[in-house]
PDB file of C-alpha atoms in Angstrom:
ATOM      1  CA  ASN A1120      34.760 -21.678 -14.679  1.00  0.00           C
ATOM      2  CA  ALA A1121      31.598 -23.407 -15.714  1.00  0.00           C
ATOM      3  CA  GLY A1122      28.644 -23.244 -13.386  1.00  0.00           C
ATOM      4  CA  VAL A1123      26.283 -26.017 -12.451  1.00  0.00           C
ATOM      5  CA  MET A1124      25.224 -27.848 -15.638  1.00  0.00           C
ATOM      6  CA  GLN A1125      21.936 -29.561 -15.939  1.00  0.00           C
ATOM      7  CA  ASN A1126      20.577 -31.520 -18.837  1.00  0.00           C
ATOM      8  CA  PRO A1127      18.284 -31.766 -20.501  1.00  0.00           C
ATOM      9  CA  ARG A1128      16.727 -28.336 -20.176  1.00  0.00           C
ATOM     10  CA  HIS A1129      13.352 -29.669 -21.182  1.00  0.00           C
ATOM     11  CA  LEU A1130      12.093 -33.234 -20.911  1.00  0.00           C
ATOM     12  CA  VAL A1131       8.755 -34.599 -22.016  1.00  0.00           C
ATOM     13  CA  ARG A1132       7.629 -38.006 -20.856  1.00  0.00           C
ATOM     14  CA  ARG A1133       4.375 -39.917 -21.136  1.00  0.00           C
ATOM     15  CA  ARG A1134       2.802 -41.308 -18.020  1.00  0.00           C
ATOM     16  CA  GLY A1135       4.566 -44.487 -16.940  1.00  0.00           C
ATOM     17  CA  GLN A1136       7.857 -43.721 -18.511  1.00  0.00           C
ATOM     18  CA  GLU A1137      11.108 -43.022 -16.730  1.00  0.00           C
ATOM     19  CA  ALA A1138      12.767 -39.622 -16.447  1.00  0.00           C
ATOM     20  CA  ARG A1139      16.494 -39.229 -15.865  1.00  0.00           C
ATOM     21  CA  LEU A1140      17.823 -35.773 -14.953  1.00  0.00           C
ATOM     22  CA  ARG A1141      21.524 -35.066 -14.917  1.00  0.00           C
ATOM     23  CA  CYS A1142      23.546 -32.561 -12.954  1.00  0.00           C
ATOM     24  CA  SER A1143      27.245 -31.755 -13.094  1.00  0.00           C
ATOM     25  CA  PRO A1144      28.312 -29.591 -10.149  1.00  0.00           C
ATOM     26  CA  MET A1145      30.649 -26.685 -10.328  1.00  0.00           C
ATOM     27  CA  LYS A1146      34.311 -27.580 -10.559  1.00  0.00           C
ATOM     28  CA  GLY A1147      35.649 -28.349  -7.123  1.00  0.00           C
ATOM     29  CA  HIS A1148      32.225 -28.824  -5.574  1.00  0.00           C
ATOM     30  CA  SER A1149      31.469 -32.215  -4.081  1.00  0.00           C
ATOM     31  CA  HIS A1150      28.082 -31.460  -2.498  1.00  0.00           C
ATOM     32  CA  VAL A1151      24.988 -31.703  -4.642  1.00  0.00           C
ATOM     33  CA  TYR A1152      21.428 -30.863  -3.829  1.00  0.00           C
ATOM     34  CA  TRP A1153      18.186 -31.418  -5.758  1.00  0.00           C
ATOM     35  CA  TYR A1154      15.160 -29.149  -5.428  1.00  0.00           C
ATOM     36  CA  ARG A1155      11.771 -29.244  -7.081  1.00  0.00           C
ATOM     37  CA  GLN A1156       9.771 -26.179  -8.016  1.00  0.00           C
ATOM     38  CA  LEU A1157       6.111 -26.563  -8.715  1.00  0.00           C
ATOM     39  CA  PRO A1158       4.253 -23.819 -10.586  1.00  0.00           C
ATOM     40  CA  GLU A1159       3.725 -20.693  -8.481  1.00  0.00           C
ATOM     41  CA  GLU A1160       5.624 -22.240  -5.565  1.00  0.00           C
ATOM     42  CA  GLY A1161       9.066 -21.897  -4.058  1.00  0.00           C
ATOM     43  CA  LEU A1162      11.716 -24.511  -4.193  1.00  0.00           C
ATOM     44  CA  LYS A1163      11.288 -27.651  -2.101  1.00  0.00           C
ATOM     45  CA  PHE A1164      14.323 -29.589  -0.939  1.00  0.00           C
ATOM     46  CA  MET A1165      14.499 -33.157  -2.159  1.00  0.00           C
ATOM     47  CA  VAL A1166      17.875 -34.709  -1.492  1.00  0.00           C
ATOM     48  CA  TYR A1167      21.490 -33.883  -0.565  1.00  0.00           C
ATOM     49  CA  LEU A1168      24.365 -36.047  -1.816  1.00  0.00           C
ATOM     50  CA  GLN A1169      28.107 -36.213  -1.615  1.00  0.00           C
ATOM     51  CA  LYS A1170      30.200 -38.416  -3.803  1.00  0.00           C
ATOM     52  CA  GLU A1171      28.793 -41.943  -3.624  1.00  0.00           C
ATOM     53  CA  ASN A1172      26.679 -41.084  -0.534  1.00  0.00           C
ATOM     54  CA  ILE A1173      23.170 -39.900   0.091  1.00  0.00           C
ATOM     55  CA  ILE A1174      23.395 -37.615   3.108  1.00  0.00           C
ATOM     56  CA  ASP A1175      19.835 -36.409   3.464  1.00  0.00           C
ATOM     57  CA  GLU A1176      16.850 -37.619   1.451  1.00  0.00           C
ATOM     58  CA  SER A1177      14.166 -36.351   3.729  1.00  0.00           C
ATOM     59  CA  GLY A1178      12.476 -34.441   0.935  1.00  0.00           C
ATOM     60  CA  MET A1179      12.296 -37.314  -1.528  1.00  0.00           C
ATOM     61  CA  PRO A1180       8.992 -39.016  -2.219  1.00  0.00           C
ATOM     62  CA  LYS A1181       9.104 -42.544  -0.795  1.00  0.00           C
ATOM     63  CA  GLU A1182       8.373 -44.256  -4.081  1.00  0.00           C
ATOM     64  CA  ARG A1183       9.543 -43.913  -7.688  1.00  0.00           C
ATOM     65  CA  PHE A1184      12.231 -41.288  -6.963  1.00  0.00           C
ATOM     66  CA  SER A1185      15.914 -42.045  -6.519  1.00  0.00           C
ATOM     67  CA  ALA A1186      19.150 -40.084  -6.706  1.00  0.00           C
ATOM     68  CA  GLU A1187      22.813 -40.934  -7.001  1.00  0.00           C
ATOM     69  CA  PHE A1188      26.109 -39.127  -7.241  1.00  0.00           C
ATOM     70  CA  PRO A1189      28.681 -41.636  -8.419  1.00  0.00           C
ATOM     71  CA  LYS A1190      32.444 -41.350  -8.016  1.00  0.00           C
ATOM     72  CA  GLU A1191      32.714 -40.497 -11.713  1.00  0.00           C
ATOM     73  CA  GLY A1192      30.149 -38.591 -13.677  1.00  0.00           C
ATOM     74  CA  PRO A1193      27.145 -36.420 -12.964  1.00  0.00           C
ATOM     75  CA  SER A1194      24.523 -36.734 -10.316  1.00  0.00           C
ATOM     76  CA  ILE A1195      21.349 -38.383 -11.543  1.00  0.00           C
ATOM     77  CA  LEU A1196      17.793 -37.830 -10.332  1.00  0.00           C
ATOM     78  CA  ARG A1197      15.647 -40.720 -11.554  1.00  0.00           C
ATOM     79  CA  ILE A1198      11.880 -40.767 -11.572  1.00  0.00           C
ATOM     80  CA  GLN A1199      10.249 -44.069 -12.448  1.00  0.00           C
ATOM     81  CA  GLN A1200       6.721 -44.453 -13.778  1.00  0.00           C
ATOM     82  CA  VAL A1201       6.147 -40.740 -14.005  1.00  0.00           C
ATOM     83  CA  VAL A1202       2.711 -39.270 -13.300  1.00  0.00           C
ATOM     84  CA  ARG A1203       1.274 -35.878 -14.246  1.00  0.00           C
ATOM     85  CA  GLY A1204       1.960 -34.559 -10.793  1.00  0.00           C
ATOM     86  CA  ASP A1205       5.688 -34.976 -11.361  1.00  0.00           C
ATOM     87  CA  SER A1206       5.573 -32.125 -13.878  1.00  0.00           C
ATOM     88  CA  ALA A1207       7.776 -29.423 -12.415  1.00  0.00           C
ATOM     89  CA  ALA A1208      11.109 -27.736 -12.721  1.00  0.00           C
ATOM     90  CA  TYR A1209      13.900 -29.647 -11.079  1.00  0.00           C
ATOM     91  CA  PHE A1210      16.942 -27.720  -9.948  1.00  0.00           C
ATOM     92  CA  CYS A1211      20.313 -28.965  -8.986  1.00  0.00           C
ATOM     93  CA  ALA A1212      22.675 -26.946  -6.790  1.00  0.00           C
ATOM     94  CA  SER A1213      26.207 -27.528  -5.603  1.00  0.00           C
ATOM     95  CA  SER A1214      28.395 -26.169  -2.875  1.00  0.00           C
ATOM     96  CA  ALA A1215      32.044 -26.327  -2.009  1.00  0.00           C
ATOM     97  CA  THR A1216      31.621 -27.431   1.568  1.00  0.00           C
ATOM     98  CA  VAL A1217      28.921 -28.449   3.911  1.00  0.00           C
ATOM     99  CA  ALA A1218      29.427 -25.493   6.247  1.00  0.00           C
ATOM    100  CA  GLY A1219      26.539 -23.096   6.485  1.00  0.00           C
ATOM    101  CA  ASP A1220      28.571 -20.296   4.978  1.00  0.00           C
ATOM    102  CA  SER A1221      29.013 -22.059   1.651  1.00  0.00           C
ATOM    103  CA  PRO A1222      26.160 -20.804  -0.534  1.00  0.00           C
ATOM    104  CA  LEU A1223      24.428 -22.939  -3.093  1.00  0.00           C
ATOM    105  CA  HIS A1224      25.074 -22.393  -6.783  1.00  0.00           C
ATOM    106  CA  PHE A1225      22.099 -23.416  -8.918  1.00  0.00           C
ATOM    107  CA  GLY A1226      21.829 -24.787 -12.409  1.00  0.00           C
ATOM    108  CA  ASN A1227      19.226 -23.571 -14.892  1.00  0.00           C
ATOM    109  CA  GLY A1228      16.965 -26.511 -14.154  1.00  0.00           C
ATOM    110  CA  THR A1229      15.254 -29.291 -16.073  1.00  0.00           C
ATOM    111  CA  ARG A1230      11.631 -28.694 -16.862  1.00  0.00           C
ATOM    112  CA  LEU A1231       9.800 -31.981 -16.854  1.00  0.00           C
ATOM    113  CA  THR A1232       6.427 -32.251 -18.553  1.00  0.00           C
ATOM    114  CA  VAL A1233       4.412 -35.444 -18.183  1.00  0.00           C
ATOM    115  CA  THR A1234       1.720 -35.917 -20.774  1.00  0.00           C
TER     116      THR A1234
ATOM    117  CA  ALA B 453      10.502 -26.237  11.945  1.00  0.00           C
ATOM    118  CA  GLN B 454      11.939 -23.401  10.020  1.00  0.00           C
ATOM    119  CA  SER B 455       9.765 -21.419   7.616  1.00  0.00           C
ATOM    120  CA  VAL B 456       9.961 -18.375   5.392  1.00  0.00           C
ATOM    121  CA  THR B 457       7.141 -16.029   4.544  1.00  0.00           C
ATOM    122  CA  GLN B 458       7.152 -13.633   1.626  1.00  0.00           C
ATOM    123  CA  PRO B 459       3.854 -11.830   2.021  1.00  0.00           C
ATOM    124  CA  ASP B 460       3.874 -10.074  -1.353  1.00  0.00           C
ATOM    125  CA  ILE B 461       3.228 -12.412  -4.266  1.00  0.00           C
ATOM    126  CA  HIS B 462       3.506  -9.719  -6.895  1.00  0.00           C
ATOM    127  CA  ILE B 463       4.905  -6.162  -6.812  1.00  0.00           C
ATOM    128  CA  THR B 464       4.987  -3.541  -9.548  1.00  0.00           C
ATOM    129  CA  VAL B 465       7.269  -0.523  -9.393  1.00  0.00           C
ATOM    130  CA  SER B 466       8.290   2.163 -11.830  1.00  0.00           C
ATOM    131  CA  GLU B 467      11.818   2.210 -13.138  1.00  0.00           C
ATOM    132  CA  GLY B 468      13.915   4.483 -10.946  1.00  0.00           C
ATOM    133  CA  ALA B 469      11.699   3.997  -7.919  1.00  0.00           C
ATOM    134  CA  SER B 470      12.874   2.374  -4.715  1.00  0.00           C
ATOM    135  CA  LEU B 471      12.067  -1.203  -3.877  1.00  0.00           C
ATOM    136  CA  GLU B 472      11.572  -3.187  -0.711  1.00  0.00           C
ATOM    137  CA  LEU B 473      10.717  -6.885  -0.741  1.00  0.00           C
ATOM    138  CA  ARG B 474       9.592  -8.363   2.548  1.00  0.00           C
ATOM    139  CA  CYS B 475      10.779 -11.611   4.120  1.00  0.00           C
ATOM    140  CA  ASN B 476       9.932 -12.979   7.513  1.00  0.00           C
ATOM    141  CA  TYR B 477      11.357 -16.160   8.916  1.00  0.00           C
ATOM    142  CA  SER B 478      10.654 -18.507  11.754  1.00  0.00           C
ATOM    143  CA  TYR B 479      13.617 -20.273  13.320  1.00  0.00           C
ATOM    144  CA  GLY B 480      14.747 -21.227  16.770  1.00  0.00           C
ATOM    145  CA  ALA B 481      18.123 -19.511  16.566  1.00  0.00           C
ATOM    146  CA  THR B 482      19.800 -16.986  14.325  1.00  0.00           C
ATOM    147  CA  PRO B 483      19.708 -18.611  10.927  1.00  0.00           C
ATOM    148  CA  TYR B 484      21.691 -18.088   7.810  1.00  0.00           C
ATOM    149  CA  LEU B 485      19.616 -15.908   5.449  1.00  0.00           C
ATOM    150  CA  PHE B 486      19.762 -15.602   1.702  1.00  0.00           C
ATOM    151  CA  TRP B 487      18.122 -13.757  -1.187  1.00  0.00           C
ATOM    152  CA  TYR B 488      18.101 -15.317  -4.611  1.00  0.00           C
ATOM    153  CA  VAL B 489      16.819 -13.994  -7.918  1.00  0.00           C
ATOM    154  CA  GLN B 490      15.344 -16.083 -10.705  1.00  0.00           C
ATOM    155  CA  SER B 491      14.846 -14.784 -14.239  1.00  0.00           C
ATOM    156  CA  PRO B 492      12.276 -16.572 -16.437  1.00  0.00           C
ATOM    157  CA  GLY B 493      13.500 -19.998 -17.511  1.00  0.00           C
ATOM    158  CA  GLN B 494      16.662 -19.661 -15.500  1.00  0.00           C
ATOM    159  CA  GLY B 495      18.109 -21.012 -12.279  1.00  0.00           C
ATOM    160  CA  LEU B 496      18.552 -19.052  -9.083  1.00  0.00           C
ATOM    161  CA  GLN B 497      21.337 -16.569  -8.636  1.00  0.00           C
ATOM    162  CA  LEU B 498      22.537 -15.582  -5.195  1.00  0.00           C
ATOM    163  CA  LEU B 499      22.067 -11.851  -4.528  1.00  0.00           C
ATOM    164  CA  LEU B 500      23.357 -11.723  -0.934  1.00  0.00           C
ATOM    165  CA  LYS B 501      23.631 -13.640   2.284  1.00  0.00           C
ATOM    166  CA  TYR B 502      23.735 -12.959   5.999  1.00  0.00           C
ATOM    167  CA  PHE B 503      25.607 -15.149   8.446  1.00  0.00           C
ATOM    168  CA  SER B 504      26.654 -12.868  11.293  1.00  0.00           C
ATOM    169  CA  GLY B 505      28.081  -9.442  12.050  1.00  0.00           C
ATOM    170  CA  ASP B 506      26.835  -6.309  10.398  1.00  0.00           C
ATOM    171  CA  THR B 507      23.096  -6.591  10.025  1.00  0.00           C
ATOM    172  CA  LEU B 508      23.087  -4.577   6.750  1.00  0.00           C
ATOM    173  CA  VAL B 509      24.547  -6.647   3.983  1.00  0.00           C
ATOM    174  CA  GLN B 510      25.413  -5.561   0.484  1.00  0.00           C
ATOM    175  CA  GLY B 511      24.870  -7.782  -2.514  1.00  0.00           C
ATOM    176  CA  ILE B 512      25.258  -7.770  -6.226  1.00  0.00           C
ATOM    177  CA  LYS B 513      23.382  -5.565  -8.668  1.00  0.00           C
ATOM    178  CA  GLY B 514      22.948  -2.771  -6.105  1.00  0.00           C
ATOM    179  CA  PHE B 515      20.812  -4.776  -3.708  1.00  0.00           C
ATOM    180  CA  GLU B 516      21.065  -4.731   0.067  1.00  0.00           C
ATOM    181  CA  ALA B 517      19.197  -6.411   2.887  1.00  0.00           C
ATOM    182  CA  GLU B 518      18.854  -5.761   6.579  1.00  0.00           C
ATOM    183  CA  PHE B 519      18.557  -8.428   9.236  1.00  0.00           C
ATOM    184  CA  LYS B 520      16.279  -7.400  12.103  1.00  0.00           C
ATOM    185  CA  ARG B 521      16.252  -9.992  14.821  1.00  0.00           C
ATOM    186  CA  SER B 522      13.454  -8.337  16.804  1.00  0.00           C
ATOM    187  CA  GLN B 523      11.140  -8.538  13.773  1.00  0.00           C
ATOM    188  CA  SER B 524      12.462 -11.830  12.390  1.00  0.00           C
ATOM    189  CA  SER B 525      12.830 -10.069   9.059  1.00  0.00           C
ATOM    190  CA  PHE B 526      15.353  -9.898   6.281  1.00  0.00           C
ATOM    191  CA  ASN B 527      13.906  -7.392   3.799  1.00  0.00           C
ATOM    192  CA  LEU B 528      15.594  -6.803   0.459  1.00  0.00           C
ATOM    193  CA  ARG B 529      16.011  -3.231  -0.797  1.00  0.00           C
ATOM    194  CA  LYS B 530      17.235  -1.333  -3.810  1.00  0.00           C
ATOM    195  CA  PRO B 531      17.239   2.484  -3.997  1.00  0.00           C
ATOM    196  CA  SER B 532      16.555   2.722  -7.761  1.00  0.00           C
ATOM    197  CA  VAL B 533      15.115  -0.155  -9.743  1.00  0.00           C
ATOM    198  CA  HIS B 534      16.162  -0.897 -13.317  1.00  0.00           C
ATOM    199  CA  TRP B 535      13.921  -2.578 -15.902  1.00  0.00           C
ATOM    200  CA  SER B 536      16.362  -5.540 -15.907  1.00  0.00           C
ATOM    201  CA  ASP B 537      15.481  -6.216 -12.267  1.00  0.00           C
ATOM    202  CA  ALA B 538      12.150  -7.675 -13.310  1.00  0.00           C
ATOM    203  CA  ALA B 539      12.296 -11.264 -12.057  1.00  0.00           C
ATOM    204  CA  GLU B 540      11.197 -13.459  -9.181  1.00  0.00           C
ATOM    205  CA  TYR B 541      12.923 -13.045  -5.855  1.00  0.00           C
ATOM    206  CA  PHE B 542      13.235 -15.757  -3.238  1.00  0.00           C
ATOM    207  CA  CYS B 543      14.177 -15.444   0.360  1.00  0.00           C
ATOM    208  CA  ALA B 544      15.688 -18.544   1.987  1.00  0.00           C
ATOM    209  CA  VAL B 545      16.770 -19.588   5.451  1.00  0.00           C
ATOM    210  CA  GLY B 546      19.275 -22.218   6.483  1.00  0.00           C
ATOM    211  CA  PRO B 547      20.509 -23.669   9.735  1.00  0.00           C
ATOM    212  CA  PRO B 548      23.471 -21.792  11.278  1.00  0.00           C
ATOM    213  CA  ALA B 549      25.686 -24.829  11.686  1.00  0.00           C
ATOM    214  CA  GLY B 550      26.615 -27.639   9.391  1.00  0.00           C
ATOM    215  CA  THR B 551      24.303 -28.664   6.683  1.00  0.00           C
ATOM    216  CA  ALA B 552      23.523 -26.229   3.905  1.00  0.00           C
ATOM    217  CA  SER B 553      21.149 -28.814   2.596  1.00  0.00           C
ATOM    218  CA  LYS B 554      18.117 -27.661   4.519  1.00  0.00           C
ATOM    219  CA  LEU B 555      17.592 -24.355   2.796  1.00  0.00           C
ATOM    220  CA  THR B 556      13.962 -23.450   3.138  1.00  0.00           C
ATOM    221  CA  PHE B 557      12.636 -21.092   0.494  1.00  0.00           C
ATOM    222  CA  GLY B 558       9.746 -18.694   0.563  1.00  0.00           C
ATOM    223  CA  THR B 559       7.146 -18.845  -2.229  1.00  0.00           C
ATOM    224  CA  GLY B 560       8.703 -15.882  -3.995  1.00  0.00           C
ATOM    225  CA  THR B 561       7.813 -12.322  -4.986  1.00  0.00           C
ATOM    226  CA  ARG B 562       7.433 -11.584  -8.649  1.00  0.00           C
ATOM    227  CA  LEU B 563       8.703  -8.075  -9.465  1.00  0.00           C
ATOM    228  CA  GLN B 564       7.365  -6.195 -12.449  1.00  0.00           C
ATOM    229  CA  VAL B 565       9.051  -2.963 -13.525  1.00  0.00           C
ATOM    230  CA  THR B 566       7.130  -0.395 -15.556  1.00  0.00           C
ATOM    231  CA  LEU B 567       8.942   2.105 -17.755  1.00  0.00           C
TER     232      LEU B 567
END
């Protein structure tokens, strides 16, 4: 039973380019979450999605960032016109249900470096 | 707003010694509480969780944690540390009902184990 799969593991982009991060949740999980981890900090919630719906995007920056979880295929976190401050590790997590007793299962993350 | 404090940024223990990592939370009601472990370059792995009931919860890898409502704490313990336990440990709090999306993480405690 494969866990949460994220790719790529490492991504290097120049300032102004676009970054696309992919996440395939665990089999049977329909709830996907994106978190960002800055150096020496904990994880900060960004967005929570279910299939074809954004449920909570209260942690997403207002500009340049977007997320989707289509009916078919992985969830995508998209960062347009990247800046150096976007350099971080981006983690995806999935859960089976929305109930509080359904823990999050994390992927190994995508480490984005903006040069 | 909910918050999590992990007062120890870095802890060093000798292999075989006991371990206690501190976690204090701020929340209006009894939250759901979690401990996650992150090895270098990896995602987060769930060690244990508390939802209700017995305030002493057992987790994987020999870890346990005790929920103390009066102290708003959820400290992680292990009686005898192994070198492979060296990693970063994150405490997290979530709302007791409904959305698991709003997990709030502490800034982490980095554990170093000396032989």
